[in-house]
Amino acid sequence: MSGAVDELPPARRLTRRGLATRDRIVSAAATLMHTRGVNATTLDDVRVASGTSKSQLYRHFPDKESLVQAVISRQAEGVLERHRQRLERLNSIRGLELWRDGVVQRNALRNGAYGCELGSLASELADQDEAARLTLNEHFHTWQGLLTSGLARMVEAGALRPDADPDALATGLMAALQGGYLLAQTARDVGPMQIALDMAVAHVKSFATTPEA
């Protein structure tokens, strides 16, 4: 015996066509799961919507759980990228107001329908799928971290008083955001989201060093 440890076979690398097929499946699943819900979306639904065969679908996703994880990653990538565009530069009250306005305006385009891409998944999966809950929690932590970092920069820049707590303020903003998504979704009216975020931003502004900060 040589004593050598058997090596695991290398992971299968997807061809360009394979990557395109996988992307098409995840995109179709993300759309269906966001508009219909995860439980109401079957693998057959995804297969039809993505224009793939059963063998193609199961080659990339052997079960629904693995597809759900891919959808969570896809939705998180899109959500976080949108918010990074404003929050990574956040250092003023005006910047926070522009972030709020952008969120409300985007949700108003669909009259609040379908809610938050990540929040909708969390409300459906958090008590059913522990792996999905943990993954979603990580993405929400990253999202809230963007707000926390921006608020910390506002303290450093002198826009907020030193006694402002970036972590607590970010938690309040995230709670207002997600609650606003839910109320707007059920009312089919973005107004409740506007009110919730206005109140959360007003609380942040109560720590402003000057009225014009």
CSV table of C-alpha atoms in Angstrom, one decimal:
chain,number,residue,atom,x,y,z
A,1,MET,CA,0.0,0.0,0.0
A,2,SER,CA,1.3,3.4,-0.9
A,3,GLY,CA,-0.5,5.1,2.0
A,4,ALA,CA,-1.7,7.8,-0.3
A,5,VAL,CA,-5.1,9.3,0.5
A,6,ASP,CA,-7.7,9.0,-2.2
A,7,GLU,CA,-8.6,12.4,-3.7
A,8,LEU,CA,-12.1,13.4,-4.3
A,9,PRO,CA,-13.0,13.9,-7.9
A,10,PRO,CA,-12.8,17.5,-9.1
A,11,ALA,CA,-16.1,19.4,-9.1
A,12,ARG,CA,-17.8,19.4,-12.5
A,13,ARG,CA,-17.2,22.6,-14.4
A,14,LEU,CA,-20.1,24.0,-16.3
A,15,THR,CA,-19.7,24.8,-20.0
A,16,ARG,CA,-20.9,28.2,-21.2
A,17,ARG,CA,-24.1,26.6,-22.3
A,18,GLY,CA,-24.5,24.9,-18.9
A,19,LEU,CA,-24.0,28.2,-17.1
A,20,ALA,CA,-26.6,29.8,-19.3
A,21,THR,CA,-29.0,27.0,-18.7
A,22,ARG,CA,-28.5,27.2,-14.9
A,23,ASP,CA,-28.9,31.0,-15.0
A,24,ARG,CA,-32.2,30.6,-17.0
A,25,ILE,CA,-33.5,28.2,-14.4
A,26,VAL,CA,-32.6,30.3,-11.4
A,27,SER,CA,-34.1,33.5,-13.1
A,28,ALA,CA,-37.3,31.7,-13.8
A,29,ALA,CA,-37.5,30.2,-10.3
A,30,ALA,CA,-36.8,33.6,-8.7
A,31,THR,CA,-39.6,35.3,-10.7
A,32,LEU,CA,-42.1,32.5,-9.9
A,33,MET,CA,-41.2,32.2,-6.2
A,34,HIS,CA,-41.4,36.0,-5.8
A,35,THR,CA,-44.8,36.4,-7.5
A,36,ARG,CA,-46.4,33.0,-6.5
A,37,GLY,CA,-44.5,32.1,-3.4
A,38,VAL,CA,-42.1,29.2,-2.8
A,39,ASN,CA,-44.6,26.6,-1.7
A,40,ALA,CA,-46.8,27.3,-4.7
A,41,THR,CA,-44.0,27.0,-7.2
A,42,THR,CA,-43.2,23.4,-8.3
A,43,LEU,CA,-40.1,22.2,-10.1
A,44,ASP,CA,-42.3,21.5,-13.1
A,45,ASP,CA,-43.4,25.1,-13.1
A,46,VAL,CA,-39.8,26.2,-13.2
A,47,ARG,CA,-39.0,23.7,-15.9
A,48,VAL,CA,-41.8,25.1,-18.1
A,49,ALA,CA,-41.0,28.7,-17.4
A,50,SER,CA,-37.3,28.2,-18.1
A,51,GLY,CA,-37.8,26.2,-21.2
A,52,THR,CA,-35.6,23.3,-19.9
A,53,SER,CA,-36.0,19.6,-19.9
A,54,LYS,CA,-36.5,17.6,-16.8
A,55,SER,CA,-33.0,16.1,-17.2
A,56,GLN,CA,-31.5,19.6,-17.5
A,57,LEU,CA,-33.3,20.9,-14.5
A,58,TYR,CA,-32.3,17.9,-12.2
A,59,ARG,CA,-28.7,18.0,-13.5
A,60,HIS,CA,-28.3,21.5,-12.0
A,61,PHE,CA,-30.7,21.2,-9.1
A,62,PRO,CA,-31.4,17.7,-7.8
A,63,ASP,CA,-34.1,18.9,-5.4
A,64,LYS,CA,-36.2,22.0,-4.6
A,65,GLU,CA,-34.1,22.9,-1.6
A,66,SER,CA,-31.0,23.4,-3.7
A,67,LEU,CA,-32.9,25.6,-6.1
A,68,VAL,CA,-34.4,27.6,-3.3
A,69,GLN,CA,-30.8,28.3,-2.0
A,70,ALA,CA,-29.8,29.5,-5.5
A,71,VAL,CA,-32.9,31.7,-5.7
A,72,ILE,CA,-32.0,33.3,-2.3
A,73,SER,CA,-28.5,34.0,-3.5
A,74,ARG,CA,-29.8,35.5,-6.7
A,75,GLN,CA,-32.3,37.7,-5.0
A,76,ALA,CA,-29.8,38.8,-2.3
A,77,GLU,CA,-27.3,39.7,-5.0
A,78,GLY,CA,-29.7,42.0,-6.7
A,79,VAL,CA,-31.1,43.6,-3.5
A,80,LEU,CA,-27.7,44.2,-1.9
A,81,GLU,CA,-26.2,45.7,-5.1
A,82,ARG,CA,-29.0,48.2,-5.4
A,83,HIS,CA,-28.6,49.3,-1.8
A,84,ARG,CA,-24.8,49.4,-1.9
A,85,GLN,CA,-25.0,52.0,-4.6
A,86,ARG,CA,-26.3,54.5,-2.1
A,87,LEU,CA,-25.4,53.2,1.3
A,88,GLU,CA,-21.7,52.7,0.6
A,89,ARG,CA,-21.5,56.5,0.1
A,90,LEU,CA,-23.9,57.4,2.9
A,91,ASN,CA,-22.5,60.2,5.1
A,92,SER,CA,-25.2,62.7,5.5
A,93,ILE,CA,-28.9,63.1,6.3
A,94,ARG,CA,-29.6,64.1,2.7
A,95,GLY,CA,-28.0,60.9,1.6
A,96,LEU,CA,-30.2,58.9,3.9
A,97,GLU,CA,-33.3,60.7,2.6
A,98,LEU,CA,-32.2,59.9,-1.0
A,99,TRP,CA,-31.9,56.2,-0.1
A,100,ARG,CA,-35.4,56.3,1.5
A,101,ASP,CA,-36.8,58.1,-1.6
A,102,GLY,CA,-35.3,55.5,-3.9
A,103,VAL,CA,-36.7,52.6,-2.0
A,104,VAL,CA,-40.2,54.1,-1.9
A,105,GLN,CA,-40.1,55.1,-5.6
A,106,ARG,CA,-39.1,51.6,-6.7
A,107,ASN,CA,-41.8,49.9,-4.7
A,108,ALA,CA,-44.4,52.4,-6.0
A,109,LEU,CA,-43.8,51.2,-9.5
A,110,ARG,CA,-45.7,48.0,-8.7
A,111,ASN,CA,-48.0,49.6,-6.1
A,112,GLY,CA,-46.3,47.7,-3.3
A,113,ALA,CA,-47.2,44.3,-4.8
A,114,TYR,CA,-45.1,41.2,-3.9
A,115,GLY,CA,-43.1,42.9,-1.2
A,116,CYS,CA,-39.4,42.7,-0.6
A,117,GLU,CA,-37.5,40.0,-2.6
A,118,LEU,CA,-35.8,38.8,0.5
A,119,GLY,CA,-38.5,39.6,3.1
A,120,SER,CA,-41.1,37.6,1.2
A,121,LEU,CA,-38.8,34.6,1.1
A,122,ALA,CA,-38.0,35.0,4.8
A,123,SER,CA,-41.7,35.2,5.8
A,124,GLU,CA,-42.4,31.9,4.0
A,125,LEU,CA,-39.3,29.9,4.7
A,126,ALA,CA,-37.9,31.0,8.1
A,127,ASP,CA,-40.1,28.5,10.1
A,128,GLN,CA,-39.9,25.7,7.4
A,129,ASP,CA,-36.4,25.5,6.2
A,130,GLU,CA,-33.6,26.1,8.7
A,131,ALA,CA,-30.9,26.2,6.0
A,132,ALA,CA,-32.8,28.9,4.2
A,133,ARG,CA,-33.4,30.8,7.4
A,134,LEU,CA,-29.7,30.9,8.2
A,135,THR,CA,-28.8,32.0,4.7
A,136,LEU,CA,-31.4,34.7,4.7
A,137,ASN,CA,-30.3,35.9,8.1
A,138,GLU,CA,-26.8,36.3,6.8
A,139,HIS,CA,-28.0,38.4,3.9
A,140,PHE,CA,-30.2,40.6,6.2
A,141,HIS,CA,-27.1,41.0,8.5
A,142,THR,CA,-25.1,42.2,5.5
A,143,TRP,CA,-27.9,44.6,4.4
A,144,GLN,CA,-28.3,46.1,7.9
A,145,GLY,CA,-24.5,46.3,8.1
A,146,LEU,CA,-24.6,48.7,5.1
A,147,LEU,CA,-26.9,51.0,7.0
A,148,THR,CA,-24.8,50.7,10.2
A,149,SER,CA,-21.6,51.6,8.4
A,150,GLY,CA,-23.3,54.6,6.7
A,151,LEU,CA,-24.7,55.9,10.0
A,152,ALA,CA,-21.3,55.4,11.6
A,153,ARG,CA,-19.8,57.6,8.8
A,154,MET,CA,-22.4,60.2,9.6
A,155,VAL,CA,-21.3,60.3,13.2
A,156,GLU,CA,-17.6,60.5,12.1
A,157,ALA,CA,-18.5,63.3,9.7
A,158,GLY,CA,-20.3,65.3,12.4
A,159,ALA,CA,-23.7,64.9,10.8
A,160,LEU,CA,-25.0,63.0,13.8
A,161,ARG,CA,-24.1,63.5,17.5
A,162,PRO,CA,-21.6,61.2,19.1
A,163,ASP,CA,-24.4,59.6,21.3
A,164,ALA,CA,-26.2,58.3,18.2
A,165,ASP,CA,-26.0,54.4,18.1
A,166,PRO,CA,-25.5,53.3,14.5
A,167,ASP,CA,-26.5,49.7,15.3
A,168,ALA,CA,-29.7,50.6,17.0
A,169,LEU,CA,-30.6,53.2,14.3
A,170,ALA,CA,-29.9,50.7,11.5
A,171,THR,CA,-32.1,48.1,13.3
A,172,GLY,CA,-35.0,50.7,13.4
A,173,LEU,CA,-34.6,51.6,9.7
A,174,MET,CA,-34.6,47.9,8.7
A,175,ALA,CA,-37.7,47.2,10.8
A,176,ALA,CA,-39.5,50.2,9.2
A,177,LEU,CA,-38.4,49.1,5.8
A,178,GLN,CA,-39.6,45.5,6.1
A,179,GLY,CA,-42.8,46.5,7.9
A,180,GLY,CA,-43.4,49.1,5.2
A,181,TYR,CA,-42.9,46.5,2.5
A,182,LEU,CA,-45.5,44.2,4.2
A,183,LEU,CA,-48.1,46.9,4.7
A,184,ALA,CA,-47.7,48.3,1.2
A,185,GLN,CA,-48.0,44.7,-0.2
A,186,THR,CA,-51.3,44.1,1.6
A,187,ALA,CA,-52.7,47.5,0.9
A,188,ARG,CA,-51.4,47.7,-2.7
A,189,ASP,CA,-50.4,51.2,-1.7
A,190,VAL,CA,-46.9,52.4,-1.1
A,191,GLY,CA,-48.2,55.0,1.4
A,192,PRO,CA,-47.7,52.9,4.5
A,193,MET,CA,-44.0,52.3,3.5
A,194,GLN,CA,-43.5,56.0,3.0
A,195,ILE,CA,-44.9,56.8,6.5
A,196,ALA,CA,-42.9,54.0,8.2
A,197,LEU,CA,-39.6,55.1,6.6
A,198,ASP,CA,-40.3,58.8,7.2
A,199,MET,CA,-40.8,58.1,10.9
A,200,ALA,CA,-37.6,56.1,11.1
A,201,VAL,CA,-35.6,58.7,9.2
A,202,ALA,CA,-37.1,61.4,11.5
A,203,HIS,CA,-35.7,59.5,14.5
A,204,VAL,CA,-32.3,59.4,12.9
A,205,LYS,CA,-32.6,63.2,12.3
A,206,SER,CA,-33.3,63.7,16.0
A,207,PHE,CA,-29.6,63.0,16.5
A,208,ALA,CA,-28.5,65.5,13.8
A,209,THR,CA,-25.9,68.1,15.0
A,210,THR,CA,-27.7,70.9,13.1
A,211,PRO,CA,-31.2,71.1,11.5
A,212,GLU,CA,-29.5,71.2,8.0
A,213,ALA,CA,-27.2,68.2,8.6
